[in-house]
mmCIF file of C-alpha atoms in Angstrom:
data_model
loop_
_atom_site.group_PDB
_atom_site.id
_atom_site.type_symbol
_atom_site.label_atom_id
_atom_site.label_comp_id
_atom_site.label_asym_id
_atom_site.label_seq_id
_atom_site.Cartn_x
_atom_site.Cartn_y
_atom_site.Cartn_z
ATOM 1 C CA MET A 21 -0.056 25.818 -3.848
ATOM 2 C CA LYS A 22 3.213 26.682 -5.437
ATOM 3 C CA ILE A 23 6.211 25.047 -3.522
ATOM 4 C CA VAL A 24 6.377 21.386 -3.303
ATOM 5 C CA ALA A 25 9.232 19.466 -1.395
ATOM 6 C CA VAL A 26 9.946 15.960 -2.375
ATOM 7 C CA ILE A 27 11.959 13.717 -0.110
ATOM 8 C CA GLY A 28 14.016 11.065 -1.770
ATOM 9 C CA ALA A 29 15.824 11.455 -5.136
ATOM 10 C CA GLY A 30 15.505 7.735 -6.146
ATOM 11 C CA THR A 31 13.444 6.471 -9.057
ATOM 12 C CA MET A 32 10.072 7.560 -7.700
ATOM 13 C CA GLY A 33 11.248 10.828 -6.059
ATOM 14 C CA ASN A 34 13.087 12.212 -9.120
ATOM 15 C CA GLY A 35 10.077 11.337 -11.316
ATOM 16 C CA ILE A 36 7.692 13.120 -8.851
ATOM 17 C CA ALA A 37 10.020 16.137 -8.763
ATOM 18 C CA HIS A 38 10.203 16.096 -12.634
ATOM 19 C CA THR A 39 6.434 16.041 -12.936
ATOM 20 C CA PHE A 40 5.800 18.783 -10.516
ATOM 21 C CA ALA A 41 8.492 20.910 -12.093
ATOM 22 C CA GLN A 42 7.341 20.319 -15.596
ATOM 23 C CA ASN A 43 3.954 21.623 -14.570
ATOM 24 C CA GLY A 44 5.216 24.884 -13.094
ATOM 25 C CA PHE A 45 5.832 24.236 -9.429
ATOM 26 C CA THR A 46 8.901 25.172 -7.545
ATOM 27 C CA VAL A 47 10.316 21.836 -6.341
ATOM 28 C CA LYS A 48 12.725 21.266 -3.412
ATOM 29 C CA LEU A 49 14.258 17.960 -3.988
ATOM 30 C CA ILE A 50 15.726 16.520 -0.723
ATOM 31 C CA ASP A 51 18.099 13.668 -0.234
ATOM 32 C CA VAL A 52 20.658 12.991 2.476
ATOM 33 C CA SER A 53 23.048 11.682 -0.256
ATOM 34 C CA GLU A 54 24.659 14.233 -2.545
ATOM 35 C CA ALA A 55 25.360 11.279 -4.955
ATOM 36 C CA ALA A 56 21.682 10.358 -5.083
ATOM 37 C CA LEU A 57 20.678 13.823 -5.850
ATOM 38 C CA GLU A 58 23.240 14.074 -8.810
ATOM 39 C CA LYS A 59 21.977 10.713 -10.068
ATOM 40 C CA GLY A 60 18.364 11.887 -9.703
ATOM 41 C CA MET A 61 19.054 15.049 -11.594
ATOM 42 C CA THR A 62 20.899 13.094 -14.330
ATOM 43 C CA THR A 63 17.899 10.918 -14.723
ATOM 44 C CA ILE A 64 15.613 13.986 -15.043
ATOM 45 C CA PHE A 65 17.952 15.564 -17.762
ATOM 46 C CA THR A 66 17.922 12.202 -19.642
ATOM 47 C CA ASN A 67 14.188 11.807 -19.487
ATOM 48 C CA LEU A 68 13.691 15.446 -20.616
ATOM 49 C CA ASP A 69 16.019 14.971 -23.495
ATOM 50 C CA ARG A 70 13.987 11.986 -24.535
ATOM 51 C CA MET A 71 10.764 13.962 -24.363
ATOM 52 C CA LEU A 72 12.415 16.740 -26.377
ATOM 53 C CA ALA A 73 13.626 14.314 -28.994
ATOM 54 C CA LYS A 74 10.080 12.968 -29.406
ATOM 55 C CA GLY A 75 8.583 16.453 -29.632
ATOM 56 C CA SER A 76 6.503 16.175 -26.590
ATOM 57 C CA ILE A 77 8.217 19.180 -24.985
ATOM 58 C CA THR A 78 10.234 22.115 -26.279
ATOM 59 C CA ALA A 79 13.735 23.294 -25.371
ATOM 60 C CA GLU A 80 12.126 26.055 -23.359
ATOM 61 C CA ASP A 81 9.902 23.552 -21.436
ATOM 62 C CA LYS A 82 13.098 21.486 -20.563
ATOM 63 C CA MET A 83 14.891 24.528 -19.232
ATOM 64 C CA LYS A 84 11.983 25.708 -17.193
ATOM 65 C CA THR A 85 11.567 22.329 -15.642
ATOM 66 C CA ILE A 86 15.198 22.194 -14.708
ATOM 67 C CA THR A 87 15.348 25.671 -13.216
ATOM 68 C CA ASN A 88 12.206 24.826 -11.140
ATOM 69 C CA ILE A 89 14.188 22.187 -9.211
ATOM 70 C CA ILE A 90 16.384 23.081 -6.288
ATOM 71 C CA CYS A 91 18.391 20.304 -4.534
ATOM 72 C CA TYR A 92 19.036 19.936 -0.787
ATOM 73 C CA THR A 93 20.809 17.512 1.534
ATOM 74 C CA ASP A 94 19.287 19.111 4.622
ATOM 75 C CA ILE A 95 15.731 18.335 5.205
ATOM 76 C CA GLU A 96 15.292 21.384 7.441
ATOM 77 C CA ASP A 97 16.361 23.692 4.654
ATOM 78 C CA GLY A 98 14.361 21.763 2.075
ATOM 79 C CA VAL A 99 10.976 21.956 3.635
ATOM 80 C CA VAL A 100 10.947 25.554 4.501
ATOM 81 C CA GLY A 101 7.986 27.241 2.842
ATOM 82 C CA ALA A 102 6.642 24.177 1.316
ATOM 83 C CA ASP A 103 2.935 23.926 0.796
ATOM 84 C CA LEU A 104 3.153 20.276 0.210
ATOM 85 C CA VAL A 105 5.682 17.669 1.173
ATOM 86 C CA VAL A 106 5.742 14.349 -0.783
ATOM 87 C CA GLU A 107 7.681 11.660 0.899
ATOM 88 C CA ALA A 108 9.223 9.325 -1.595
ATOM 89 C CA ALA A 109 11.883 7.520 0.625
ATOM 90 C CA THR A 110 12.540 3.671 0.616
ATOM 91 C CA GLU A 111 9.540 1.517 1.275
ATOM 92 C CA ASN A 112 10.501 1.061 4.949
ATOM 93 C CA LEU A 113 8.067 1.768 7.749
ATOM 94 C CA ASP A 114 10.617 2.809 10.327
ATOM 95 C CA LEU A 115 12.321 5.266 7.923
ATOM 96 C CA LYS A 116 9.040 6.831 6.977
ATOM 97 C CA LEU A 117 7.952 7.272 10.444
ATOM 98 C CA ARG A 118 11.141 9.026 11.343
ATOM 99 C CA ILE A 119 10.712 11.369 8.375
ATOM 100 C CA PHE A 120 7.162 12.226 9.312
ATOM 101 C CA ARG A 121 8.066 12.955 12.979
ATOM 102 C CA LYS A 122 10.671 15.337 11.662
ATOM 103 C CA LEU A 123 8.312 17.002 9.279
ATOM 104 C CA ASN A 124 6.002 17.446 12.156
ATOM 105 C CA GLU A 125 8.617 19.527 13.913
ATOM 106 C CA LEU A 126 9.769 21.499 10.910
ATOM 107 C CA CYS A 127 6.580 22.282 9.047
ATOM 108 C CA SER A 128 3.596 24.522 9.510
ATOM 109 C CA HIS A 129 0.513 22.765 10.582
ATOM 110 C CA ASN A 130 -1.173 23.889 7.392
ATOM 111 C CA THR A 131 1.462 22.078 5.214
ATOM 112 C CA ILE A 132 -0.071 18.883 3.564
ATOM 113 C CA PHE A 133 1.997 15.670 3.942
ATOM 114 C CA ALA A 134 1.766 13.127 1.157
ATOM 115 C CA THR A 135 3.456 9.779 1.052
ATOM 116 C CA ASN A 136 4.229 7.905 -2.056
ATOM 117 C CA THR A 137 4.117 4.661 -0.287
ATOM 118 C CA SER A 138 2.874 1.648 -2.281
ATOM 119 C CA SER A 139 1.641 -0.367 0.556
ATOM 120 C CA ILE A 140 2.187 1.010 4.050
ATOM 121 C CA SER A 141 -0.924 2.286 6.003
ATOM 122 C CA ILE A 142 -1.537 5.980 5.735
ATOM 123 C CA THR A 143 -3.356 5.836 9.033
ATOM 124 C CA ARG A 144 -0.237 4.446 10.742
ATOM 125 C CA ILE A 145 2.035 7.141 9.187
ATOM 126 C CA ALA A 146 -0.451 9.956 10.215
ATOM 127 C CA ALA A 147 -0.391 8.851 13.850
ATOM 128 C CA GLU A 148 3.166 10.398 14.014
ATOM 129 C CA VAL A 149 2.120 13.919 13.385
ATOM 130 C CA ALA A 150 -0.112 16.632 14.838
ATOM 131 C CA HIS A 151 -3.186 17.254 12.602
ATOM 132 C CA PRO A 152 -3.337 13.770 11.052
ATOM 133 C CA GLU A 153 -6.071 15.004 8.954
ATOM 134 C CA ARG A 154 -3.557 16.606 6.649
ATOM 135 C CA VAL A 155 -1.709 13.338 5.802
ATOM 136 C CA ILE A 156 -2.755 11.534 2.558
ATOM 137 C CA GLY A 157 -1.217 8.952 0.139
ATOM 138 C CA MET A 158 -0.131 9.976 -3.416
ATOM 139 C CA HIS A 159 0.887 6.668 -4.995
ATOM 140 C CA PHE A 160 2.412 7.595 -8.259
ATOM 141 C CA MET A 161 3.126 4.967 -10.848
ATOM 142 C CA ASN A 162 6.573 4.384 -12.419
ATOM 143 C CA PRO A 163 7.663 5.999 -14.659
ATOM 144 C CA VAL A 164 6.082 8.912 -13.058
ATOM 145 C CA PRO A 165 6.256 11.479 -15.945
ATOM 146 C CA LEU A 166 4.494 9.121 -18.260
ATOM 147 C CA MET A 167 2.067 7.052 -16.239
ATOM 148 C CA PRO A 168 -1.432 8.635 -15.909
ATOM 149 C CA LEU A 169 -2.570 7.133 -12.619
ATOM 150 C CA VAL A 170 -2.300 8.491 -9.205
ATOM 151 C CA GLU A 171 -3.875 6.397 -6.407
ATOM 152 C CA VAL A 172 -4.954 8.997 -3.761
ATOM 153 C CA ILE A 173 -5.259 7.085 -0.426
ATOM 154 C CA ARG A 174 -7.284 8.442 2.473
ATOM 155 C CA GLY A 175 -6.327 7.502 5.907
ATOM 156 C CA ASN A 176 -8.915 7.121 8.694
ATOM 157 C CA GLN A 177 -8.544 10.663 9.631
ATOM 158 C CA THR A 178 -7.652 12.454 6.227
ATOM 159 C CA SER A 179 -9.973 15.371 5.876
ATOM 160 C CA ASP A 180 -12.391 15.909 2.895
ATOM 161 C CA GLU A 181 -10.605 19.142 2.199
ATOM 162 C CA VAL A 182 -7.080 17.687 1.965
ATOM 163 C CA THR A 183 -8.543 14.851 -0.311
ATOM 164 C CA LYS A 184 -10.188 17.364 -2.557
ATOM 165 C CA ILE A 185 -7.016 19.484 -2.715
ATOM 166 C CA THR A 186 -4.883 16.412 -3.469
ATOM 167 C CA MET A 187 -7.261 15.175 -6.248
ATOM 168 C CA THR A 188 -7.246 18.655 -7.907
ATOM 169 C CA LEU A 189 -3.463 18.897 -7.725
ATOM 170 C CA ALA A 190 -3.087 15.474 -9.361
ATOM 171 C CA GLN A 191 -5.315 16.694 -12.175
ATOM 172 C CA LYS A 192 -3.137 19.869 -12.547
ATOM 173 C CA LEU A 193 -0.294 17.527 -13.238
ATOM 174 C CA GLY A 194 -2.144 15.965 -16.136
ATOM 175 C CA LYS A 195 -2.726 12.746 -14.038
ATOM 176 C CA ASN A 196 -6.003 10.788 -13.497
ATOM 177 C CA PRO A 197 -6.302 10.543 -9.631
ATOM 178 C CA VAL A 198 -8.373 7.690 -8.168
ATOM 179 C CA GLU A 199 -9.595 7.999 -4.547
ATOM 180 C CA VAL A 200 -9.277 4.790 -2.513
ATOM 181 C CA ASN A 201 -9.428 4.044 1.244
ATOM 182 C CA ASP A 202 -6.534 2.798 3.369
ATOM 183 C CA ALA A 203 -5.930 -0.957 3.402
ATOM 184 C CA PRO A 204 -2.854 -3.086 2.981
ATOM 185 C CA GLY A 205 -1.745 -2.701 -0.661
ATOM 186 C CA PHE A 206 -4.460 -0.239 -1.273
ATOM 187 C CA VAL A 207 -5.922 -1.299 -4.678
ATOM 188 C CA ALA A 208 -3.170 -1.357 -7.193
ATOM 189 C CA ASN A 209 -0.728 -3.479 -5.127
ATOM 190 C CA ARG A 210 -3.335 -5.611 -3.484
ATOM 191 C CA ILE A 211 -4.166 -6.915 -6.948
ATOM 192 C CA LEU A 212 -0.867 -6.670 -8.759
ATOM 193 C CA MET A 213 1.578 -8.102 -6.163
ATOM 194 C CA PRO A 214 -0.279 -11.320 -5.501
ATOM 195 C CA MET A 215 -0.491 -11.809 -9.131
ATOM 196 C CA ILE A 216 3.312 -11.377 -9.439
ATOM 197 C CA ASN A 217 3.847 -13.627 -6.367
ATOM 198 C CA GLU A 218 1.638 -16.210 -7.947
ATOM 199 C CA ALA A 219 3.751 -16.153 -11.251
ATOM 200 C CA ILE A 220 6.926 -16.602 -9.023
ATOM 201 C CA GLU A 221 5.297 -19.485 -7.225
ATOM 202 C CA THR A 222 4.313 -21.005 -10.639
ATOM 203 C CA LEU A 223 7.969 -20.862 -11.659
ATOM 204 C CA HIS A 224 9.060 -22.258 -8.275
ATOM 205 C CA THR A 225 6.807 -25.261 -8.561
ATOM 206 C CA ASN A 226 8.202 -25.944 -11.970
ATOM 207 C CA VAL A 227 4.946 -25.502 -13.869
ATOM 208 C CA ALA A 228 6.721 -23.389 -16.550
ATOM 209 C CA GLY A 229 9.716 -21.465 -17.267
ATOM 210 C CA VAL A 230 10.367 -17.599 -16.997
ATOM 211 C CA THR A 231 9.653 -16.757 -20.631
ATOM 212 C CA GLU A 232 6.746 -19.284 -20.931
ATOM 213 C CA ILE A 233 4.931 -17.644 -17.992
ATOM 214 C CA ASP A 234 5.553 -14.274 -19.257
ATOM 215 C CA THR A 235 4.522 -15.075 -22.694
ATOM 216 C CA VAL A 236 1.209 -16.631 -21.521
ATOM 217 C CA MET A 237 0.360 -13.560 -19.747
ATOM 218 C CA LYS A 238 1.309 -11.217 -22.561
ATOM 219 C CA LEU A 239 -0.369 -13.070 -25.372
ATOM 220 C CA GLY A 240 -3.193 -14.671 -23.382
ATOM 221 C CA MET A 241 -4.083 -11.765 -21.017
ATOM 222 C CA GLY A 242 -2.975 -8.779 -23.059
ATOM 223 C CA HIS A 243 -0.423 -7.653 -20.521
ATOM 224 C CA PRO A 244 2.204 -5.344 -22.092
ATOM 225 C CA MET A 245 4.880 -6.927 -19.953
ATOM 226 C CA GLY A 246 4.966 -10.304 -18.263
ATOM 227 C CA PRO A 247 4.703 -10.513 -14.461
ATOM 228 C CA LEU A 248 8.303 -11.735 -13.882
ATOM 229 C CA GLN A 249 9.755 -9.138 -16.131
ATOM 230 C CA LEU A 250 7.669 -6.476 -14.408
ATOM 231 C CA ALA A 251 8.862 -7.817 -11.092
ATOM 232 C CA ASP A 252 12.423 -7.248 -12.242
ATOM 233 C CA PHE A 253 11.567 -3.613 -13.248
ATOM 234 C CA ILE A 254 9.794 -2.999 -9.844
ATOM 235 C CA GLY A 255 12.627 -4.560 -8.010
ATOM 236 C CA LEU A 256 12.297 -7.916 -6.215
ATOM 237 C CA ASP A 257 13.150 -6.410 -2.856
ATOM 238 C CA VAL A 258 10.214 -3.932 -3.314
ATOM 239 C CA CYS A 259 7.922 -6.739 -4.316
ATOM 240 C CA LEU A 260 8.854 -8.827 -1.205
ATOM 241 C CA SER A 261 8.304 -5.744 1.006
ATOM 242 C CA ILE A 262 4.871 -5.051 -0.359
ATOM 243 C CA MET A 263 4.037 -8.697 -0.133
ATOM 244 C CA ASN A 264 5.121 -8.758 3.604
ATOM 245 C CA VAL A 265 2.991 -5.757 4.312
ATOM 246 C CA ILE A 266 -0.114 -7.361 2.647
ATOM 247 C CA PHE A 267 0.648 -10.667 4.472
ATOM 248 C CA GLU A 268 1.007 -8.876 7.915
ATOM 249 C CA GLY A 269 -2.130 -6.884 7.267
ATOM 250 C CA PHE A 270 -4.495 -9.686 6.362
ATOM 251 C CA LYS A 271 -2.742 -12.657 8.206
ATOM 252 C CA ASN A 272 -3.917 -14.797 5.346
ATOM 253 C CA PRO A 273 -1.619 -17.550 3.987
ATOM 254 C CA LYS A 274 -2.623 -16.805 0.401
ATOM 255 C CA TYR A 275 -0.583 -13.600 0.667
ATOM 256 C CA ALA A 276 2.645 -15.357 1.858
ATOM 257 C CA PRO A 277 5.567 -14.310 -0.253
ATOM 258 C CA SER A 278 6.897 -17.164 -2.390
ATOM 259 C CA PRO A 279 10.048 -18.852 -1.038
ATOM 260 C CA LEU A 280 11.703 -18.222 -4.422
ATOM 261 C CA LEU A 281 11.120 -14.530 -4.049
ATOM 262 C CA VAL A 282 12.600 -14.649 -0.565
ATOM 263 C CA ASN A 283 15.659 -16.490 -1.779
ATOM 264 C CA MET A 284 16.232 -14.234 -4.752
ATOM 265 C CA VAL A 285 16.144 -11.069 -2.627
ATOM 266 C CA ASN A 286 18.456 -12.786 -0.132
ATOM 267 C CA ALA A 287 20.858 -13.458 -2.901
ATOM 268 C CA LYS A 288 20.581 -9.970 -4.026
ATOM 269 C CA LYS A 289 19.234 -10.835 -7.327
ATOM 270 C CA LEU A 290 16.845 -7.823 -7.428
ATOM 271 C CA GLY A 291 15.964 -7.430 -11.145
ATOM 272 C CA VAL A 292 17.169 -4.472 -13.251
ATOM 273 C CA LYS A 293 18.730 -2.421 -10.447
ATOM 274 C CA SER A 294 21.248 -5.278 -9.560
ATOM 275 C CA GLY A 295 21.769 -6.493 -13.085
ATOM 276 C CA GLU A 296 20.168 -9.952 -12.471
ATOM 277 C CA GLY A 297 16.672 -11.121 -11.550
ATOM 278 C CA PHE A 298 14.424 -13.502 -13.448
ATOM 279 C CA TYR A 299 16.280 -12.161 -16.455
ATOM 280 C CA ASP A 300 19.915 -11.048 -17.024
ATOM 281 C CA TYR A 301 20.417 -7.290 -17.685
ATOM 282 C CA SER A 302 24.219 -7.217 -17.760
ATOM 283 C CA GLU A 303 25.531 -5.364 -20.714
ATOM 284 C CA ASN A 304 27.426 -8.190 -22.306
ATOM 285 C CA LYS A 305 24.618 -10.767 -22.201
ATOM 286 C CA LYS A 306 21.194 -11.184 -23.733
ATOM 287 C CA ALA A 307 18.262 -11.358 -21.403
ATOM 288 C CA GLU A 308 18.074 -14.850 -20.068
ATOM 289 C CA LYS A 309 16.690 -16.929 -17.241
ATOM 290 C CA VAL A 310 18.785 -16.893 -14.061
ATOM 291 C CA ALA A 311 16.179 -17.691 -11.463
ATOM 292 C CA LYS A 312 16.499 -21.435 -11.923
ATOM 293 C CA GLN A 313 19.680 -21.442 -9.786
ATOM 294 C CA PHE A 314 17.522 -20.622 -6.740
ATOM 295 C CA LEU A 315 14.825 -23.322 -7.369
#
């Protein structure tokens, strides 16, 4: 396996492209938006410069990584010759299904299809393609170049061979792959997102404030980042999307998204990406609580 196509140049997509390219793969980074590709490549340059400054890579490593990435706005051109396609588009079922139907038309039946979905059923996505046994989940963690875990998710029809290849591939990237089975939220988000949702509900019911909740979880539970701050970094829209998938999958009221989470997403208070969430991230203000206006 030498050529990897990555669909989506956003936070996860550019991180995945960076990681493969740094480990010697030819990467074809695909996004319909030229601006998204430029932003994604800028992020990769910035992250490589940080690694260079810390001494974790050399200047030669940086240049090799950059030259290993080729950008495309046309998916047909981008996936030609790819041994592996990693879909890292927005966490939206309809969009992902459209992408996989297109991949089914464009790629060889030997091409492995991986999705970086954080919650959507691998089995459902695989139903859109011939040879569904070649579809698998590769759930990378953010930031991809630094986080060691890859959650490797088997769909109902994913073959043993494809699973083995994917596990080995993740190890070649310097990651620690963990094999799990297909279920709403898989393992990582089935545990993490209800915890974040419960923290939001704890705020919503006025048990404690934002900093107090985060402080309890950091100092009392040893978490490096409080759940509300983590939600801001993930994106509250992403948190809501995942909670909806888990809720729909299990039909259990305990997984219902907090009304506060819904209200904040509706108000476009999405966290770091929008400049405001449970904390304020605007340049001219210190981090402060802003969620109270939605209570």
